PDB file of C-alpha atoms in Angstrom:
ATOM      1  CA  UNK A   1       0.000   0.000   0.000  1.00  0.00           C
ATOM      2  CA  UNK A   2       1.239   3.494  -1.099  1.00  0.00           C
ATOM      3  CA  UNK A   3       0.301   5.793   1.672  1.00  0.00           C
ATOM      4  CA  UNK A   4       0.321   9.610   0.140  1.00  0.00           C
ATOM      5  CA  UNK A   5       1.679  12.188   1.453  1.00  0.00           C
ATOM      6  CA  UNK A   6       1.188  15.977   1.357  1.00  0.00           C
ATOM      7  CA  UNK A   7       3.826  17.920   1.060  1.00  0.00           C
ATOM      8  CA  UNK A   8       3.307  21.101   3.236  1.00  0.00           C
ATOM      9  CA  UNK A   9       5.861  24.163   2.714  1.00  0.00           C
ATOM     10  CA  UNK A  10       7.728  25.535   5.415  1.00  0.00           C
ATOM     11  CA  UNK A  11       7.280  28.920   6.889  1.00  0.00           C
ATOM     12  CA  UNK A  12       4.299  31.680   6.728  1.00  0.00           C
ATOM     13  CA  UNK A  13       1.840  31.747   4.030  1.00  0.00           C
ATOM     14  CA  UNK A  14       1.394  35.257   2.776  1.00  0.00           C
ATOM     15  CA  UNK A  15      -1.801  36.204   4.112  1.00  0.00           C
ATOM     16  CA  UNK A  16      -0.209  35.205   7.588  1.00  0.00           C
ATOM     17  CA  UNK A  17       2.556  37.366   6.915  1.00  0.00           C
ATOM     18  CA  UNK A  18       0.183  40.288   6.507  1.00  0.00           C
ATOM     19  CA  UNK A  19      -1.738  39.818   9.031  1.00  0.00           C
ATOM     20  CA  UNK A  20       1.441  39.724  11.405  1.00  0.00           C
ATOM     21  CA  UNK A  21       3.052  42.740  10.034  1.00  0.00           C
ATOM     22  CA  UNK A  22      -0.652  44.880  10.219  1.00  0.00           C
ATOM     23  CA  UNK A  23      -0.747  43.698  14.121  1.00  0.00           C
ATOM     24  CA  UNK A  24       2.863  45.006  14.414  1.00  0.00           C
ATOM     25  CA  UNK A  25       2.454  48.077  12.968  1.00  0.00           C
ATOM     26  CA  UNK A  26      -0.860  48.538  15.170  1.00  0.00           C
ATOM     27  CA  UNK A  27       1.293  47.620  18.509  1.00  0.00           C
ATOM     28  CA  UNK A  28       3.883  50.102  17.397  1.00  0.00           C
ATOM     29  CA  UNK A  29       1.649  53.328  16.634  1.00  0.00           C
ATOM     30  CA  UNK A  30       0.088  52.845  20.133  1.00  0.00           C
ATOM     31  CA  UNK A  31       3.486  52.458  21.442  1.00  0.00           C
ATOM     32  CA  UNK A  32       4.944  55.475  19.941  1.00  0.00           C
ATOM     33  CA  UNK A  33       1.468  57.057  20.898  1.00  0.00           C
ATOM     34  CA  UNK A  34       2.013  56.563  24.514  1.00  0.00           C
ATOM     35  CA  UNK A  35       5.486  57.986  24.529  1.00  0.00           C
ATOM     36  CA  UNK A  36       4.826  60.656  23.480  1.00  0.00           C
ATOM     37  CA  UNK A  37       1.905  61.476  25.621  1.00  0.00           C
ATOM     38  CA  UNK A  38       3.957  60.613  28.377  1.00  0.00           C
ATOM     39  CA  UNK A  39       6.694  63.103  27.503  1.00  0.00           C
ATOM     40  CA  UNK A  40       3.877  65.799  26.609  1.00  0.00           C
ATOM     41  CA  UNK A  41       2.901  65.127  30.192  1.00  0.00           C
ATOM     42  CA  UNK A  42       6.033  65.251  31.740  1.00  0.00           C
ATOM     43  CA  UNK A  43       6.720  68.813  30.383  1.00  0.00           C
ATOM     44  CA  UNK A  44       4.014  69.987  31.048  1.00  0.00           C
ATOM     45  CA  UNK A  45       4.253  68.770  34.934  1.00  0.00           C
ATOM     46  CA  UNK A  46       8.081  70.125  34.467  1.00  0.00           C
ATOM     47  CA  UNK A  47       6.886  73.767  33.225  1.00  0.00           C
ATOM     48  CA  UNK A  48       4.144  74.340  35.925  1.00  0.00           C
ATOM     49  CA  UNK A  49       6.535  73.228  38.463  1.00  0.00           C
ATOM     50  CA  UNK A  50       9.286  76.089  37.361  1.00  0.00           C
ATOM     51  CA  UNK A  51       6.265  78.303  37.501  1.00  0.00           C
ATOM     52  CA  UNK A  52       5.210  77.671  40.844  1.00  0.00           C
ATOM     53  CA  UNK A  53       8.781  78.231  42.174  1.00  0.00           C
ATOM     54  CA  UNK A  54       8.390  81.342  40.431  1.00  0.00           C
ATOM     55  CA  UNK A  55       5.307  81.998  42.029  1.00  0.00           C
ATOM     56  CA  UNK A  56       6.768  81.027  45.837  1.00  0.00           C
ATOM     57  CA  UNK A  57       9.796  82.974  44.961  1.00  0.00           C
ATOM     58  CA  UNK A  58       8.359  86.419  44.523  1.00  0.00           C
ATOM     59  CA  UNK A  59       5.843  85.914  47.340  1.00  0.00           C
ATOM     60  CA  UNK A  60       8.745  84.793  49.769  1.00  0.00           C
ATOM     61  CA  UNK A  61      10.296  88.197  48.422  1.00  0.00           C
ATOM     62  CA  UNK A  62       7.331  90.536  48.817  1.00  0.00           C
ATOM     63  CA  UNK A  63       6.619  89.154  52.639  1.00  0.00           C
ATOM     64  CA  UNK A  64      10.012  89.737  53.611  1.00  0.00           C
ATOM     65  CA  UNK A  65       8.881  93.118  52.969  1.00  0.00           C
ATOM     66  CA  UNK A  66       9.587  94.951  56.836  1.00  0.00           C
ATOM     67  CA  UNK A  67       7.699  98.327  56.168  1.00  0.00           C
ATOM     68  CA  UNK A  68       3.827  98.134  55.116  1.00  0.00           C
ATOM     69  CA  UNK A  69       3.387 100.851  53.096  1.00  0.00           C
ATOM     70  CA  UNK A  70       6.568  99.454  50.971  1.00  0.00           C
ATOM     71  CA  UNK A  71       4.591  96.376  50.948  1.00  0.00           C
ATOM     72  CA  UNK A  72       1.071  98.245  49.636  1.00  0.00           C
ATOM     73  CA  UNK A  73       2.608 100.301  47.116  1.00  0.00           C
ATOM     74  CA  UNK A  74       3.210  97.098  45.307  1.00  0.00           C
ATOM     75  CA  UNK A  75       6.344  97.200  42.399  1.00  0.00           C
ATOM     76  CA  UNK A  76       8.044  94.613  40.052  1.00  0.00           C
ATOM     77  CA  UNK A  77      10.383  91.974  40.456  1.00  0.00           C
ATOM     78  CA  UNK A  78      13.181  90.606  37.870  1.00  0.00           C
ATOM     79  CA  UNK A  79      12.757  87.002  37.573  1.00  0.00           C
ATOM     80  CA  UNK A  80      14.689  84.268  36.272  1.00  0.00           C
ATOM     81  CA  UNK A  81      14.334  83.261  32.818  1.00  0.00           C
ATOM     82  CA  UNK A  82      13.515  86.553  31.405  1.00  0.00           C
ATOM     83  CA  UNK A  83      10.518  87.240  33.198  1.00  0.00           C
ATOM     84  CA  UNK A  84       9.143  89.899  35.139  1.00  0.00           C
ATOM     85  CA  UNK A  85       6.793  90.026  37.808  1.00  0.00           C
ATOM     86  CA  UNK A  86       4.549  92.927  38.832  1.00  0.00           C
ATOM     87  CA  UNK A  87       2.804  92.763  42.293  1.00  0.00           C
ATOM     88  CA  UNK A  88       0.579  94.445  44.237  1.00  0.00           C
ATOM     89  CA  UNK A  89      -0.791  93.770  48.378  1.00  0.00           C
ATOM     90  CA  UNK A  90      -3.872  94.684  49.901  1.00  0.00           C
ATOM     91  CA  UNK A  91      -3.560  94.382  53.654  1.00  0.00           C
ATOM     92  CA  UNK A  92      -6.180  94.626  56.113  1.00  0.00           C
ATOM     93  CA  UNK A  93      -5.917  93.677  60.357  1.00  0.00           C
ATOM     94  CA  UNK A  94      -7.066  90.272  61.244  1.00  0.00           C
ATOM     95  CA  UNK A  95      -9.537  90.082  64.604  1.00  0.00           C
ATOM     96  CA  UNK A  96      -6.304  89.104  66.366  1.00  0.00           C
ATOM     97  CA  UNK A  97      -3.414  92.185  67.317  1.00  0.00           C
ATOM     98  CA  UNK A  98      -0.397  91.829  65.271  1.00  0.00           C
ATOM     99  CA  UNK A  99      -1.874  89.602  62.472  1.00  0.00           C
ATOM    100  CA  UNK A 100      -2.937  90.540  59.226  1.00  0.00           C
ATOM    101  CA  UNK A 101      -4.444  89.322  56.618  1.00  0.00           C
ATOM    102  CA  UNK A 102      -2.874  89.892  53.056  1.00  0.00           C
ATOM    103  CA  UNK A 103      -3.797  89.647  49.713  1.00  0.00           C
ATOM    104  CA  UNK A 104      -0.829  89.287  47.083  1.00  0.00           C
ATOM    105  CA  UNK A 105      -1.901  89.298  43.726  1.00  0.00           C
ATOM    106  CA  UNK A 106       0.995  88.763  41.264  1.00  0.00           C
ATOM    107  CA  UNK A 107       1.250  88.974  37.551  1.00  0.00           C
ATOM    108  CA  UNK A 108       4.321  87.003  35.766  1.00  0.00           C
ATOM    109  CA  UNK A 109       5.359  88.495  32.575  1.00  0.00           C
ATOM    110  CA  UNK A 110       7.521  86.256  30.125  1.00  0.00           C
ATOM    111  CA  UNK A 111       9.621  89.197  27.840  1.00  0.00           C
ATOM    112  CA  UNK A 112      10.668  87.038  25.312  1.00  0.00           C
ATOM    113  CA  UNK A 113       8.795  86.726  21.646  1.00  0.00           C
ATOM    114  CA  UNK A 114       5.727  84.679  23.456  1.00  0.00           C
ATOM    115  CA  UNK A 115       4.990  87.748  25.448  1.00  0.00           C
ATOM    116  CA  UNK A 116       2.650  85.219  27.816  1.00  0.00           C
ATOM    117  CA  UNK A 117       1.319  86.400  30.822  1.00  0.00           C
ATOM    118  CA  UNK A 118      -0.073  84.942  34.579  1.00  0.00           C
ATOM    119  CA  UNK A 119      -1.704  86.361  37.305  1.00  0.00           C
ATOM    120  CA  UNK A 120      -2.109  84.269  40.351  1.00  0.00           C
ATOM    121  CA  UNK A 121      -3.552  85.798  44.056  1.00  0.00           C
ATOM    122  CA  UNK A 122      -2.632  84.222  47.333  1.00  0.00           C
ATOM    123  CA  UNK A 123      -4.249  84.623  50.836  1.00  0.00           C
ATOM    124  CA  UNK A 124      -2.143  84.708  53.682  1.00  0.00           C
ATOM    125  CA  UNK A 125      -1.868  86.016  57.364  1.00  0.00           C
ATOM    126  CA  UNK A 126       1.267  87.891  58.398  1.00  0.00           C
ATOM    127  CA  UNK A 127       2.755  88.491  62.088  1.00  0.00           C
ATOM    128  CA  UNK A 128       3.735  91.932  62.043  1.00  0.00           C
ATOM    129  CA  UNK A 129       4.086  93.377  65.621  1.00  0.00           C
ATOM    130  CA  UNK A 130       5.886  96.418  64.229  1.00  0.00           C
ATOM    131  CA  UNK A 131       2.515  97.337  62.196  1.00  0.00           C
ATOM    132  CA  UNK A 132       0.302  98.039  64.674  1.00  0.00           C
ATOM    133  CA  UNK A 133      -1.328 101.183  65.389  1.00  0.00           C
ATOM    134  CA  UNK A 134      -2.352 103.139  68.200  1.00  0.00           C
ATOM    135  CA  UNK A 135      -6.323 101.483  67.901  1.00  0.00           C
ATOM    136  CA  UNK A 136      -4.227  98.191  68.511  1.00  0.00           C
ATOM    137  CA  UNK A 137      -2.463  99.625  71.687  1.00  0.00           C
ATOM    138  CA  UNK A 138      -5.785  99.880  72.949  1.00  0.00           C
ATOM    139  CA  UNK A 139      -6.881  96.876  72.172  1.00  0.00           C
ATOM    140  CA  UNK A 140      -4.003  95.562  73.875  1.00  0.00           C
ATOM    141  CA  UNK A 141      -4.460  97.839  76.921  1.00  0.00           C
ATOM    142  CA  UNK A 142      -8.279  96.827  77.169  1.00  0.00           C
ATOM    143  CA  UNK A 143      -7.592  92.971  77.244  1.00  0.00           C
ATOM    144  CA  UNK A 144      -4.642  93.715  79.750  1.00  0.00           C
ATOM    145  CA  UNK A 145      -7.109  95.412  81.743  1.00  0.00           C
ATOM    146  CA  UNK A 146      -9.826  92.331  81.669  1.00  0.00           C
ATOM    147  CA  UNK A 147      -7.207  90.065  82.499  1.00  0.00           C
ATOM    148  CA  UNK A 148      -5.729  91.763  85.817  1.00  0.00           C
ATOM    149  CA  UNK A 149      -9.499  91.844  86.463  1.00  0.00           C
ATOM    150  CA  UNK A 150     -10.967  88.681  86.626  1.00  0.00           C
ATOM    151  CA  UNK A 151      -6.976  87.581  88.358  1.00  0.00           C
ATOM    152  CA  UNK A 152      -8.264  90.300  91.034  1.00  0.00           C
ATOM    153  CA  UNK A 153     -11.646  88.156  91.375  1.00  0.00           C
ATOM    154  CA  UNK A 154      -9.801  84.738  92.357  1.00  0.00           C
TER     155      UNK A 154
END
């Protein structure tokens, strides 16, 4: 008995080879896809980080502003990077002597051909003994006097 036999070829038929190649080229594209969002991303994180030190740089140098008026009449600051920041600080006494509450609105200017621009306001309370007025002297004198009272009662 003569037993036939098929004679397959070796390798890929050429549909199969298609196929494999369109998967490929499908697995790449998504690849390169998510590389590059990732390094859109990462710029992105690593430009709004440079801004904010920006930011906390020129508010660290406004509050170590000594005199309040200084502070008030606002001004500009050179930055890094070719920018320039222009501030200004509205001030107003918190319930408690001494402490004030201040609002520092600053706007950072980038010089170069962009010409962008961003204003950002921050809310903070400053200890400044060496503000307070006369009215606060009072205030101070007054609660001095209601505490050597009700000592006086015990």
């Amino acid at each position: 008995m003569k037993i036939a036999r098929k004679h397959s070829a070796e390798g890929f038929t050429l549909i199969e080879f298609i196929v494999a190649v369109g998967l490929f080229a499908m697995a790449s594209a998504i690849l390169i896809q998510s590389v590059s969002d990732a390094l859109t991303a990462y710029e992105t994180v690593k430009s709004n980080s440079n801004r904010e030190q920006l930011f906390r740089f020129a508010v660290r140098t406004i509050i170590s502003i000594e005199d309040r008026e200084e502070m008030e009449d606002g001004g500009d600051l050179e930055m890094p990077e070719g920018l320039n920041a222009t501030w200004e600080v509205e001030t107003e006494e918190a319930d408690m002597v001494a402490l004030y509450r201040a609002t520092i609105t600053i706007d950072l200017q980038d010089n170069s051909v962009t010409g962008t621009s961003e204003e950002r306001s921050f809310e903070l309370y400053l200890y400044r003994p060496e503000w307070h007025s006369d009215e606060a002297e009072n205030i101070l004198e007054d609660r001095r006097d209601n505490l050597e009272d009700l000592r006086s009662g015990f």
